[in-house]
Coordinates of C-alpha atoms in Angstrom, one line a residue:
M290 CA -171.2 249.4 -0.9
G291 CA -170.7 253.2 -0.8
A292 CA -173.4 255.7 -0.1
L293 CA -174.3 256.6 -3.6
A294 CA -174.2 253.1 -4.9
R295 CA -176.7 252.1 -2.3
A296 CA -178.7 255.3 -2.8
L297 CA -179.8 254.6 -6.3
P298 CA -181.6 251.3 -6.7
S299 CA -179.8 249.5 -9.5
I300 CA -182.8 249.3 -11.8
L301 CA -182.4 253.0 -12.5
L302 CA -178.7 252.7 -13.2
A303 CA -179.5 249.9 -15.7
L304 CA -182.2 252.0 -17.4
L305 CA -180.8 255.5 -17.5
L306 CA -177.7 254.9 -19.5
T307 CA -178.0 258.2 -21.2
S308 CA -174.8 258.4 -23.2
T309 CA -174.3 259.8 -26.6
P310 CA -176.0 257.4 -28.9
E311 CA -173.7 255.2 -31.0
A312 CA -176.2 254.1 -33.7
L313 CA -178.4 257.1 -34.1
G314 CA -181.5 256.5 -36.2
A315 CA -181.7 252.7 -35.9
N316 CA -184.7 251.2 -34.2
P317 CA -184.1 249.9 -30.7
G318 CA -184.3 246.2 -29.9
L319 CA -185.0 246.9 -26.3
V320 CA -186.8 249.8 -24.7
A321 CA -186.8 250.4 -20.9
R322 CA -189.4 252.8 -19.5
I323 CA -189.3 254.1 -15.9
T324 CA -192.4 255.9 -14.8
D325 CA -192.8 258.7 -12.2
K326 CA -193.8 256.0 -9.8
G327 CA -190.5 254.3 -10.3
L328 CA -188.5 257.5 -9.9
Q329 CA -190.2 258.3 -6.7
Y330 CA -189.5 254.8 -5.4
A331 CA -185.9 255.2 -6.4
A332 CA -185.6 258.5 -4.6
Q333 CA -187.2 257.0 -1.4
E334 CA -184.7 254.1 -1.5
G335 CA -181.9 256.5 -2.1
L336 CA -182.8 258.6 0.9
L337 CA -182.9 255.6 3.2
A338 CA -179.6 254.2 2.0
L339 CA -177.8 257.5 2.1
Q340 CA -179.1 258.2 5.6
S341 CA -177.8 254.8 6.7
E342 CA -174.4 255.4 5.1
L343 CA -173.9 258.8 6.5
L344 CA -174.0 257.3 10.0
R345 CA -171.0 255.2 9.1
I346 CA -168.7 257.9 7.8
T347 CA -165.9 259.5 9.8
L348 CA -165.4 263.2 9.5
P349 CA -161.8 264.6 9.4
D350 CA -160.2 266.4 12.3
F351 CA -159.8 270.1 11.8
T352 CA -157.8 272.9 13.6
G353 CA -157.7 276.6 13.8
D354 CA -156.3 279.6 15.7
L355 CA -158.1 281.8 18.1
R356 CA -157.2 284.7 20.4
I357 CA -158.2 284.0 24.1
P358 CA -158.6 287.1 26.2
H359 CA -155.8 287.6 28.9
V360 CA -154.1 284.5 27.5
G361 CA -153.1 285.3 24.0
R362 CA -153.3 283.3 20.8
G363 CA -154.0 279.6 21.1
R364 CA -154.7 276.7 18.7
Y365 CA -157.9 274.6 18.9
E366 CA -158.5 271.1 17.5
F367 CA -161.7 269.2 16.9
H368 CA -161.2 265.4 16.6
S369 CA -163.1 262.1 16.9
L370 CA -166.0 263.6 14.9
N371 CA -168.9 261.2 14.3
I372 CA -172.4 261.7 12.9
H373 CA -174.6 260.7 15.8
S374 CA -178.0 261.1 14.1
C375 CA -179.2 261.9 10.7
E376 CA -182.6 262.9 9.3
L377 CA -183.0 263.2 5.5
L378 CA -186.6 264.4 4.8
H379 CA -187.1 265.2 1.2
S380 CA -185.5 263.9 -2.0
A381 CA -186.2 264.1 -5.8
L382 CA -184.8 262.1 -8.7
R383 CA -185.1 263.6 -12.1
P384 CA -183.9 262.5 -15.5
V385 CA -181.7 264.9 -17.4
P386 CA -182.2 264.0 -21.1
G387 CA -178.9 263.4 -22.9
Q388 CA -176.9 263.4 -19.7
G389 CA -178.1 261.2 -16.8
L390 CA -179.8 261.7 -13.5
S391 CA -180.1 264.6 -11.0
L392 CA -180.6 263.6 -7.4
S393 CA -181.4 266.3 -4.9
I394 CA -182.0 266.1 -1.1
S395 CA -183.3 269.0 1.0
D396 CA -184.6 270.0 4.4
S397 CA -182.3 267.6 6.2
S398 CA -180.3 267.7 9.4
I399 CA -177.5 265.8 11.2
R400 CA -176.0 265.9 14.7
V401 CA -172.2 265.5 15.1
Q402 CA -170.4 264.7 18.3
G403 CA -166.8 264.7 19.1
R404 CA -163.9 266.0 21.3
W405 CA -162.1 269.4 21.4
K406 CA -158.9 270.6 22.8
V407 CA -157.0 273.9 23.1
R408 CA -153.2 274.1 23.3
K409 CA -151.2 277.1 24.6
S410 CA -147.5 276.9 25.4
F411 CA -148.1 276.5 29.1
F412 CA -151.5 274.7 29.2
K413 CA -153.9 272.3 27.5
L414 CA -157.6 272.1 27.9
Q415 CA -160.1 269.6 26.4
G416 CA -163.8 268.6 26.4
S417 CA -166.6 267.4 24.3
F418 CA -168.9 269.1 21.8
D419 CA -172.2 268.7 20.1
V420 CA -173.0 270.2 16.6
S421 CA -176.5 270.6 15.2
V422 CA -176.5 270.9 11.4
K423 CA -179.8 272.0 9.9
G424 CA -181.1 272.9 6.4
I425 CA -178.8 270.5 4.5
S426 CA -179.3 270.4 0.7
I427 CA -177.4 268.1 -1.6
S428 CA -177.4 268.1 -5.4
V429 CA -175.7 265.5 -7.5
N430 CA -175.6 265.1 -11.3
L431 CA -174.6 261.7 -12.7
L432 CA -173.3 261.5 -16.2
L433 CA -173.9 258.1 -17.6
G434 CA -172.2 256.7 -20.6
S435 CA -170.9 253.5 -22.1
E436 CA -167.6 251.8 -23.0
S437 CA -166.7 250.8 -26.5
S438 CA -168.2 247.4 -25.7
G439 CA -171.5 249.1 -24.9
R440 CA -171.2 248.5 -21.1
P441 CA -172.3 251.4 -19.0
T442 CA -170.1 253.9 -17.2
V443 CA -170.9 256.6 -14.7
T444 CA -169.2 259.8 -13.4
A445 CA -170.4 262.5 -11.0
S446 CA -170.3 265.5 -13.3
S447 CA -171.2 267.9 -10.5
C448 CA -171.9 267.9 -6.8
S449 CA -172.9 270.7 -4.4
S450 CA -174.0 270.7 -0.8
D451 CA -175.3 273.6 1.2
I452 CA -175.9 274.0 5.0
A453 CA -178.3 276.7 6.2
D454 CA -177.4 276.6 9.9
V455 CA -174.7 275.2 12.2
E456 CA -174.9 275.4 16.0
V457 CA -172.0 274.3 18.2
D458 CA -172.3 273.6 21.9
M459 CA -169.1 272.8 23.9
S460 CA -168.6 271.4 27.3
G461 CA -165.6 270.9 29.6
D462 CA -162.9 273.2 30.9
L463 CA -163.3 276.7 29.3
G464 CA -166.0 275.3 27.0
W465 CA -167.9 278.5 27.9
L466 CA -165.0 280.5 26.6
L467 CA -164.9 278.6 23.3
N468 CA -168.6 279.2 22.9
L469 CA -167.7 282.9 22.6
F470 CA -166.0 282.0 19.3
H471 CA -168.9 280.0 18.0
N472 CA -169.3 282.0 14.7
Q473 CA -165.7 281.3 13.8
I474 CA -165.9 277.6 14.8
E475 CA -169.4 277.1 13.2
S476 CA -168.2 278.6 9.9
K477 CA -165.2 276.2 9.9
F478 CA -167.5 273.3 10.7
Q479 CA -169.9 274.2 7.8
K480 CA -167.1 274.3 5.3
V481 CA -165.6 271.0 6.5
L482 CA -169.0 269.2 6.3
E483 CA -170.0 270.6 2.9
S484 CA -166.7 269.5 1.3
R485 CA -166.8 266.1 3.1
I486 CA -170.2 265.3 1.8
C487 CA -169.3 265.8 -1.9
E488 CA -165.9 264.2 -1.4
M489 CA -167.7 261.1 -0.1
I490 CA -170.1 261.1 -3.1
Q491 CA -167.3 261.5 -5.7
K492 CA -165.4 258.6 -4.1
S493 CA -168.5 256.4 -4.0
V494 CA -169.2 256.9 -7.6
S495 CA -165.8 255.9 -8.8
S496 CA -165.0 253.1 -6.3
D497 CA -168.5 251.6 -5.8
L498 CA -171.0 252.7 -8.3
Q499 CA -168.9 252.3 -11.5
P500 CA -168.0 248.6 -10.6
Y501 CA -171.6 248.0 -9.6
L502 CA -172.7 249.0 -13.1
Q503 CA -170.7 246.1 -14.5
T504 CA -173.1 243.7 -12.9
L505 CA -175.5 244.0 -15.8
P506 CA -176.3 240.4 -16.7
E507 CA -174.6 238.5 -19.4
I508 CA -176.3 235.9 -21.5
D509 CA -173.9 232.9 -21.2
S510 CA -170.3 231.8 -21.9
F511 CA -170.4 232.7 -25.6
A512 CA -173.2 235.2 -26.0
D513 CA -173.7 238.8 -24.7
I514 CA -176.0 241.7 -25.2
D515 CA -175.3 245.1 -26.6
Y516 CA -176.5 247.8 -24.2
S517 CA -175.5 250.8 -26.2
L518 CA -178.1 253.4 -27.1
V519 CA -179.6 254.0 -30.5
E520 CA -181.1 257.4 -29.7
A521 CA -181.3 260.0 -26.9
P522 CA -183.6 259.1 -24.0
R523 CA -187.2 260.5 -24.2
A524 CA -188.2 262.3 -21.1
T525 CA -191.8 263.5 -20.2
A526 CA -193.5 264.5 -17.0
Q527 CA -194.8 260.9 -16.6
M528 CA -191.8 258.8 -17.7
L529 CA -188.4 258.3 -19.1
E530 CA -187.8 255.9 -22.0
V531 CA -184.4 254.6 -22.9
M532 CA -183.7 252.9 -26.2
F533 CA -181.1 250.2 -26.3
K534 CA -179.7 248.4 -29.3
G535 CA -180.4 245.0 -27.7
E536 CA -178.4 242.9 -30.2
I537 CA -177.3 239.5 -29.0
F538 CA -173.8 238.8 -30.3
H539 CA -171.0 236.2 -30.1
R540 CA -168.3 237.1 -27.6
N541 CA -165.4 235.8 -29.6
H542 CA -166.4 237.1 -33.1
R543 CA -169.1 239.6 -33.8
S544 CA -170.7 238.9 -37.2
P545 CA -172.6 241.5 -39.1
V546 CA -176.3 241.3 -38.6
T547 CA -178.7 241.8 -41.6
L548 CA -181.8 241.7 -39.4
L549 CA -183.5 245.1 -38.6
A550 CA -185.5 245.9 -35.5
A551 CA -189.1 246.8 -36.3
V552 CA -190.7 250.0 -35.1
M553 CA -192.4 249.3 -31.7
S554 CA -195.6 251.3 -30.9
L555 CA -195.7 251.0 -27.2
P556 CA -198.9 251.2 -25.1
E557 CA -199.3 254.3 -23.0
E558 CA -199.2 252.6 -19.6
H559 CA -197.8 254.2 -16.5
N560 CA -199.3 252.3 -13.6
K561 CA -196.2 250.2 -12.8
M562 CA -192.7 251.4 -11.9
V563 CA -191.0 250.0 -15.0
Y564 CA -191.8 248.6 -18.4
F565 CA -189.7 246.7 -20.9
A566 CA -190.4 246.4 -24.6
I567 CA -188.4 243.6 -26.2
S568 CA -188.4 243.3 -30.0
D569 CA -188.3 240.0 -31.8
Y570 CA -185.0 241.4 -33.1
V571 CA -183.4 240.5 -29.7
F572 CA -184.6 236.9 -29.8
N573 CA -183.8 236.5 -33.4
T574 CA -180.2 237.8 -33.1
A575 CA -179.8 235.3 -30.3
S576 CA -181.0 232.6 -32.7
L577 CA -178.3 233.7 -35.2
V578 CA -175.6 233.3 -32.5
Y579 CA -176.8 229.9 -31.4
H580 CA -177.2 228.7 -34.9
E581 CA -173.7 229.9 -35.8
E582 CA -172.4 228.0 -32.7
G583 CA -174.0 224.8 -34.1
Y584 CA -176.4 224.5 -31.1
L585 CA -179.2 223.4 -33.4
N586 CA -177.3 220.5 -35.1
F587 CA -177.9 216.9 -34.0
S588 CA -177.2 213.3 -35.0
I589 CA -179.3 210.2 -34.5
T590 CA -177.8 206.7 -34.3
D591 CA -179.5 203.3 -33.8
D592 CA -178.7 203.1 -30.1
M593 CA -180.9 206.2 -29.6
I594 CA -184.0 204.5 -31.1
P595 CA -186.4 202.9 -28.6
P596 CA -186.3 199.1 -28.6
D597 CA -189.9 198.7 -29.6
S598 CA -189.6 200.9 -32.7
N599 CA -190.7 199.4 -36.0
I600 CA -187.8 201.0 -37.8
R601 CA -184.2 200.7 -36.9
L602 CA -181.3 202.7 -38.3
T603 CA -179.9 199.8 -40.2
T604 CA -179.9 199.0 -43.9
K605 CA -181.7 195.8 -43.1
S606 CA -184.6 197.7 -41.5
F607 CA -184.8 200.0 -44.6
R608 CA -185.0 197.0 -47.0
P609 CA -188.8 197.0 -47.4
F610 CA -189.0 200.6 -48.7
V611 CA -185.4 201.3 -49.9
P612 CA -184.3 197.9 -51.3
R613 CA -181.3 199.3 -53.2
L614 CA -179.8 200.6 -49.9
A615 CA -179.9 197.2 -48.4
R616 CA -178.3 195.6 -51.5
L617 CA -175.5 198.1 -51.8
Y618 CA -174.7 198.2 -48.0
P619 CA -175.9 194.9 -46.5
N620 CA -176.2 194.7 -42.7
M621 CA -174.7 198.1 -41.9
N622 CA -175.8 200.8 -39.5
L623 CA -177.1 204.3 -40.5
E624 CA -176.6 207.7 -38.9
L625 CA -178.8 210.7 -39.5
Q626 CA -177.2 214.1 -39.1
G627 CA -179.6 217.0 -38.8
S628 CA -178.9 220.7 -39.3
V629 CA -180.9 223.9 -39.6
P630 CA -179.7 225.7 -42.8
S631 CA -180.7 229.1 -41.5
A632 CA -181.5 230.4 -38.0
P633 CA -185.2 230.0 -37.1
L634 CA -186.9 233.3 -36.5
L635 CA -189.5 233.9 -33.9
N636 CA -192.8 235.6 -35.0
F637 CA -194.7 237.8 -32.7
S638 CA -198.4 238.6 -33.4
P639 CA -201.0 239.9 -31.0
G640 CA -201.4 237.3 -28.2
N641 CA -199.4 234.7 -30.1
L642 CA -195.8 233.5 -30.6
S643 CA -194.7 231.0 -33.3
V644 CA -191.6 229.8 -35.1
D645 CA -191.4 227.7 -38.3
P646 CA -188.1 225.9 -38.3
Y647 CA -186.8 224.1 -41.3
M648 CA -184.3 221.2 -41.0
E649 CA -182.3 219.1 -43.3
I650 CA -181.3 215.6 -42.4
D651 CA -178.5 213.8 -44.2
A652 CA -178.3 210.0 -43.9
F653 CA -175.0 208.2 -43.9
V654 CA -174.0 204.5 -44.0
L655 CA -171.4 203.7 -41.4
L656 CA -168.9 201.6 -43.4
P657 CA -166.6 198.9 -41.8
S658 CA -163.7 201.3 -42.4
S659 CA -165.3 203.7 -40.0
S660 CA -165.9 206.2 -42.8
K661 CA -169.4 207.6 -43.6
E662 CA -171.0 207.3 -47.0
P663 CA -173.9 209.8 -47.8
V664 CA -176.9 208.1 -49.2
F665 CA -179.9 210.4 -49.1
R666 CA -181.1 213.8 -47.8
L667 CA -184.5 214.7 -46.2
S668 CA -186.2 218.0 -45.5
V669 CA -188.2 218.3 -42.3
A670 CA -190.7 221.1 -41.6
T671 CA -192.9 221.7 -38.6
N672 CA -194.8 224.5 -37.0
V673 CA -193.9 225.3 -33.4
S674 CA -195.9 227.3 -30.8
A675 CA -193.9 229.2 -28.2
T676 CA -194.8 230.2 -24.7
L677 CA -192.9 232.9 -22.9
T678 CA -193.1 233.9 -19.2
F679 CA -191.0 236.1 -17.0
N680 CA -190.1 236.1 -13.4
T681 CA -188.3 238.4 -11.0
S682 CA -185.2 238.9 -13.3
K683 CA -185.5 237.0 -16.6
I684 CA -187.7 235.8 -19.5
T685 CA -188.0 232.0 -19.9
G686 CA -189.6 230.1 -22.8
F687 CA -191.0 226.8 -23.9
L688 CA -191.4 225.4 -27.4
K689 CA -194.2 222.9 -28.3
P690 CA -193.7 221.4 -31.7
G691 CA -196.4 220.2 -34.1
K692 CA -196.1 217.1 -36.2
V693 CA -193.2 217.0 -38.6
K694 CA -193.6 216.7 -42.4
V695 CA -190.8 214.8 -44.1
E696 CA -189.8 215.0 -47.8
L697 CA -187.0 213.3 -49.8
K698 CA -184.7 216.0 -51.3
E699 CA -181.8 213.9 -52.7
S700 CA -181.1 210.1 -53.0
K701 CA -178.3 207.9 -54.2
V702 CA -180.3 204.8 -53.5
G703 CA -183.5 205.5 -55.5
L704 CA -186.7 207.2 -54.6
F705 CA -188.8 206.1 -51.6
N706 CA -191.6 207.3 -49.4
A707 CA -189.9 209.5 -46.8
E708 CA -193.1 209.8 -44.8
L709 CA -192.3 206.3 -43.4
L710 CA -189.6 207.9 -41.4
E711 CA -191.9 210.5 -39.8
A712 CA -192.6 208.3 -36.7
L713 CA -188.9 207.9 -36.0
L714 CA -188.2 211.6 -36.4
N715 CA -191.2 212.6 -34.4
Y716 CA -190.0 210.5 -31.5
Y717 CA -186.5 211.9 -31.6
I718 CA -187.6 215.5 -32.0
L719 CA -190.2 215.3 -29.2
N720 CA -188.0 213.4 -26.8
T721 CA -184.5 214.6 -27.4
F722 CA -184.2 217.7 -29.7
Y723 CA -186.8 220.0 -28.3
P724 CA -186.2 219.0 -24.6
K725 CA -182.6 220.0 -25.1
F726 CA -183.7 223.3 -26.7
N727 CA -186.3 223.9 -23.9
D728 CA -183.6 223.3 -21.3
K729 CA -181.7 226.2 -22.8
L730 CA -184.8 228.4 -22.9
A731 CA -185.5 227.5 -19.3
E732 CA -182.2 229.1 -18.3
G733 CA -183.8 232.4 -19.4
F734 CA -183.0 235.6 -21.1
P735 CA -181.9 238.1 -18.4
L736 CA -183.6 241.5 -18.2
P737 CA -181.3 244.5 -17.9
L738 CA -181.4 244.6 -14.1
L739 CA -178.4 245.0 -11.8
K740 CA -177.5 243.0 -8.8
R741 CA -180.1 242.9 -5.9
V742 CA -183.0 244.2 -8.0
Q743 CA -186.1 242.1 -8.3
L744 CA -189.4 242.6 -10.1
Y745 CA -192.9 241.7 -8.8
D746 CA -196.5 242.3 -9.8
L747 CA -195.6 241.2 -13.3
G748 CA -197.6 241.6 -16.5
L749 CA -196.9 240.3 -20.0
Q750 CA -198.5 241.4 -23.3
I751 CA -197.6 240.1 -26.8
H752 CA -197.9 242.7 -29.6
K753 CA -196.9 242.7 -33.2
D754 CA -193.1 242.3 -33.3
F755 CA -192.5 242.8 -29.6
L756 CA -193.2 241.8 -26.0
F757 CA -194.3 244.4 -23.5
L758 CA -193.5 243.6 -19.8
G759 CA -194.7 245.7 -16.9
A760 CA -193.6 245.3 -13.3
N761 CA -192.9 247.0 -10.0
V762 CA -189.4 247.0 -8.5
Q763 CA -188.0 245.9 -5.2
Y764 CA -184.4 246.7 -4.2
M765 CA -183.0 244.0 -2.0
R766 CA -180.8 245.6 0.7
V767 CA -177.8 243.7 1.9

């Protein structure tokens, strides 16, 4: 990983995607807030990472001409240049609304060691040197944007480095003589170092940082999240807030969404490094995708019913309360096919989460010809309470259903009391349907964090129409 890619903890790069908004005026589904505390942590991490990376770079050789008294013109060469020590003392990371980030480093110093040699037609001299570079200042502006898919991009829009003082000390044959030309040599050193620093940063942005931004998490094999912005970031002295669209969409075919994100009135909290506000819009667009994929459909056959059940999925078992079914289709098995006509929507209210799914169940007789004959339709309603938690990188959930209420909607075999099927449906829903759904929820919804970023000191609040998560950040170094 290059210097700049290590220098900015990835949480910042995920949050500060300050491109030109693509859907200006729409309410965001996801808001990321980074506080001054978070920016200071990022600057500190950046300083440590950049300092470590500088010790690994190799400076280019450089040459020049000089006039040696009583000898004439000669040519010097400085080679095998390595940064021996590095001390970066102060850094600052500031948001630039509508553009990106500004990283500045000041009051820093490095020591460079290497070899020198001087060539003249009839002689060659060489030795070692030590360079002390003081008063280094670096300023980098990162322009952050997004691809057509909404994924982030980053470029270094500007970079400058300045060195206040360079002192060169040379040893070896005629080292004392070269020291007479220290002004010329020190000036050349200064120009080489200043250009090399920005060259290194520009290369790191394109070859390391840009690919690193692509590690923003995806949902799963067929769903993804839109990270494009809906308005320009809001910057104050205490924080930066970035508003993402946050829509969950199908990878293969993106259908129009009629849902609208509600306005989120966020609490004025700044004690933690980062905060996330996640609208019910995010979860409900996910529900649309999974509903379209048929994830909520199910079927029940007799072999799925517990052996001790009073009701079997056979026409014989239904004879006491649906006698016509048994007469028309004697000694045949039944299959129940369930579907959710519309995607269930999650409701957020202060301190509470709930969802009211509505299902329809069609009953079929399995004929000897292997075809299926529809015989009746049921409606099934239940209220479900939801529990959400979040860990170092994602939100997880768990649904706890209430008792189902069954009604007969259509029948080709006469009217009957559908409530007699409630026990059977309760068993299936509690032991098969919701466990399958909860397994999916346990996989979690990823927060917009890049690789090697973890959250700790977590806090979760449930407000009207949105979740509000607060956390501190830890960047896991390789």
